[in-house]
XYZ file of C-alpha atoms in Angstrom:
190
model
C 48.896 143.803 124.980
C 48.999 147.097 123.859
C 48.478 146.593 119.555
C 49.687 143.757 117.885
C 47.548 142.556 114.542
C 46.293 139.459 114.805
C 48.194 138.099 111.919
C 51.469 138.274 114.323
C 49.759 137.143 117.103
C 48.771 134.014 114.495
C 52.586 133.191 114.296
C 53.138 133.223 117.676
C 50.376 131.179 118.906
C 51.490 128.562 115.977
C 55.149 128.409 117.182
C 54.005 127.450 120.534
C 51.955 124.638 119.154
C 54.759 123.074 117.439
C 57.459 123.788 120.643
C 54.221 121.142 122.402
C 55.323 119.060 119.806
C 58.701 119.509 119.574
C 59.423 120.085 123.440
C 58.794 116.957 124.484
C 59.885 114.637 121.170
C 63.581 116.207 123.015
C 62.786 115.739 127.001
C 60.653 112.633 126.933
C 63.343 110.746 125.072
C 66.059 111.982 127.936
C 63.860 111.510 131.012
C 62.645 114.767 131.354
C 59.656 114.694 130.247
C 57.863 113.972 133.150
C 59.590 116.251 135.611
C 60.035 119.623 133.210
C 56.672 118.981 132.171
C 57.923 120.546 128.916
C 54.476 122.068 127.532
C 53.183 123.653 130.612
C 56.530 126.524 128.746
C 54.960 127.437 125.374
C 51.569 127.421 126.261
C 51.832 129.751 129.193
C 54.216 131.435 126.690
C 51.522 132.229 123.898
C 49.215 133.334 127.113
C 51.333 136.667 128.959
C 52.401 137.136 124.338
C 48.860 136.723 122.821
C 45.769 137.188 124.621
C 44.103 134.355 126.315
C 42.199 133.078 123.322
C 45.258 132.665 121.482
C 46.911 130.432 124.848
C 43.050 128.851 125.556
C 43.895 127.607 121.559
C 47.290 126.735 121.894
C 46.293 123.904 125.601
C 44.623 122.766 123.265
C 45.869 122.124 120.017
C 49.650 121.781 121.060
C 48.784 118.803 122.932
C 45.724 116.787 120.786
C 48.336 117.529 117.816
C 52.111 117.014 119.990
C 49.015 113.080 120.686
C 47.755 112.133 116.744
C 51.731 112.810 115.011
C 53.674 111.568 118.313
C 51.682 109.397 120.055
C 52.606 111.859 122.933
C 50.757 112.198 125.457
C 48.347 108.923 124.757
C 44.721 109.614 125.908
C 44.328 108.686 128.954
C 47.195 112.614 129.417
C 44.914 113.301 126.804
C 41.904 113.874 128.272
C 44.127 115.426 131.805
C 46.103 117.694 129.919
C 44.285 119.437 127.868
C 42.263 121.184 130.212
C 44.422 121.758 131.768
C 46.868 124.107 129.376
C 43.671 125.260 128.100
C 43.518 127.008 131.329
C 47.191 127.763 131.966
C 47.114 129.818 127.953
C 43.459 131.345 128.965
C 44.404 132.432 132.740
C 47.614 133.578 131.849
C 46.642 136.011 128.881
C 42.913 137.225 130.728
C 45.482 138.117 133.631
C 48.187 139.313 131.785
C 45.355 141.435 129.754
C 43.797 143.190 133.298
C 47.038 143.284 135.533
C 48.807 146.013 135.350
C 51.274 146.635 138.199
C 53.032 149.155 136.552
C 56.307 147.469 136.662
C 56.523 143.943 133.856
C 58.259 141.705 136.382
C 55.324 142.539 138.461
C 52.256 142.218 136.333
C 53.840 138.804 134.331
C 54.038 136.916 138.508
C 51.049 137.687 138.539
C 49.870 136.976 135.554
C 51.977 133.501 135.609
C 51.809 131.692 138.842
C 47.625 132.596 139.345
C 47.862 130.254 135.173
C 50.126 127.441 137.533
C 47.948 127.225 139.741
C 44.909 127.167 138.416
C 46.052 124.896 135.485
C 47.301 122.440 138.091
C 43.773 122.140 139.647
C 41.849 121.802 136.826
C 44.294 119.284 135.432
C 43.576 117.732 138.816
C 39.829 117.682 138.682
C 39.960 116.107 134.815
C 42.287 113.264 136.861
C 39.662 112.882 139.328
C 36.698 112.805 137.186
C 38.565 110.601 134.521
C 38.654 107.989 137.534
C 35.391 108.972 138.250
C 33.866 105.181 138.733
C 36.776 102.925 138.271
C 39.303 100.722 140.282
C 41.820 103.116 140.625
C 40.920 106.570 142.340
C 43.038 109.463 142.347
C 43.101 111.116 146.268
C 44.688 113.973 147.162
C 47.778 113.080 147.489
C 48.638 111.526 143.561
C 47.244 114.859 142.431
C 49.559 116.717 145.494
C 52.658 113.805 144.057
C 52.151 115.128 140.264
C 50.537 118.019 140.114
C 53.352 119.722 142.242
C 56.814 117.504 143.798
C 57.195 115.555 140.328
C 57.646 117.992 138.389
C 58.884 120.654 140.816
C 61.525 121.130 138.498
C 59.850 121.999 135.468
C 58.145 124.873 137.845
C 60.815 126.571 138.941
C 62.306 126.490 135.286
C 58.925 127.869 133.847
C 59.321 130.216 136.376
C 62.373 131.977 135.056
C 62.585 131.208 131.879
C 58.869 132.287 131.134
C 59.145 135.588 132.105
C 63.150 136.238 130.229
C 61.845 134.556 127.637
C 58.465 137.414 127.780
C 61.366 139.533 128.088
C 62.999 139.152 125.126
C 60.344 139.406 123.436
C 59.284 143.364 123.711
C 62.914 143.566 123.523
C 62.896 142.230 119.929
C 60.079 143.794 119.284
C 57.967 140.278 118.856
C 54.980 141.433 121.321
C 55.009 144.781 121.807
C 56.257 146.526 124.841
C 54.048 146.642 127.408
C 55.602 149.775 129.331
C 57.525 151.680 126.563
C 58.264 154.667 128.237
C 59.025 153.399 131.898
C 62.796 153.169 132.674
C 64.756 149.603 131.737
C 65.022 149.013 135.754
C 61.252 148.610 135.801
C 60.473 146.124 132.239
C 63.601 143.638 133.227
C 64.877 141.571 135.700
C 67.987 142.894 137.447
């Protein structure tokens, strides 16, 4: 991102951490927690808006705080979610820092999609390591089912909502515009 103060980054990251607690509380009672992966949204948003370090910290602190305050995720989920979410935030932020196509939408998707894929790979590896040596095993089918098929609605929501939120943050001035001199057509959807 262009110049953004560390205080502003901290505030946005703190809001994202709070959302890691609030969104699961709102969605799990409706049966939408596992399907929509509510912690993924604020962590990816934090990485894209504030940078990789803040995104990774959000990916660590968000689920740990949520687990301590609400019990979600439980200990087993926490062991596998923290590495996954940290990679989401870190990768999204680093990719956004280095990918500059001249088009905001392209930058967002070229940062978001690899972060989502790499985070799911790391989450699967963490799950496989967790079950290593136990009676249960973590298979490729379980990984595909748990990280892609079962969360497909959440993936779609993330791909639609996160770019819209980043653009909204830029339009409001909460996050500096990526291409301040670009035409509106190059920086917005549509």
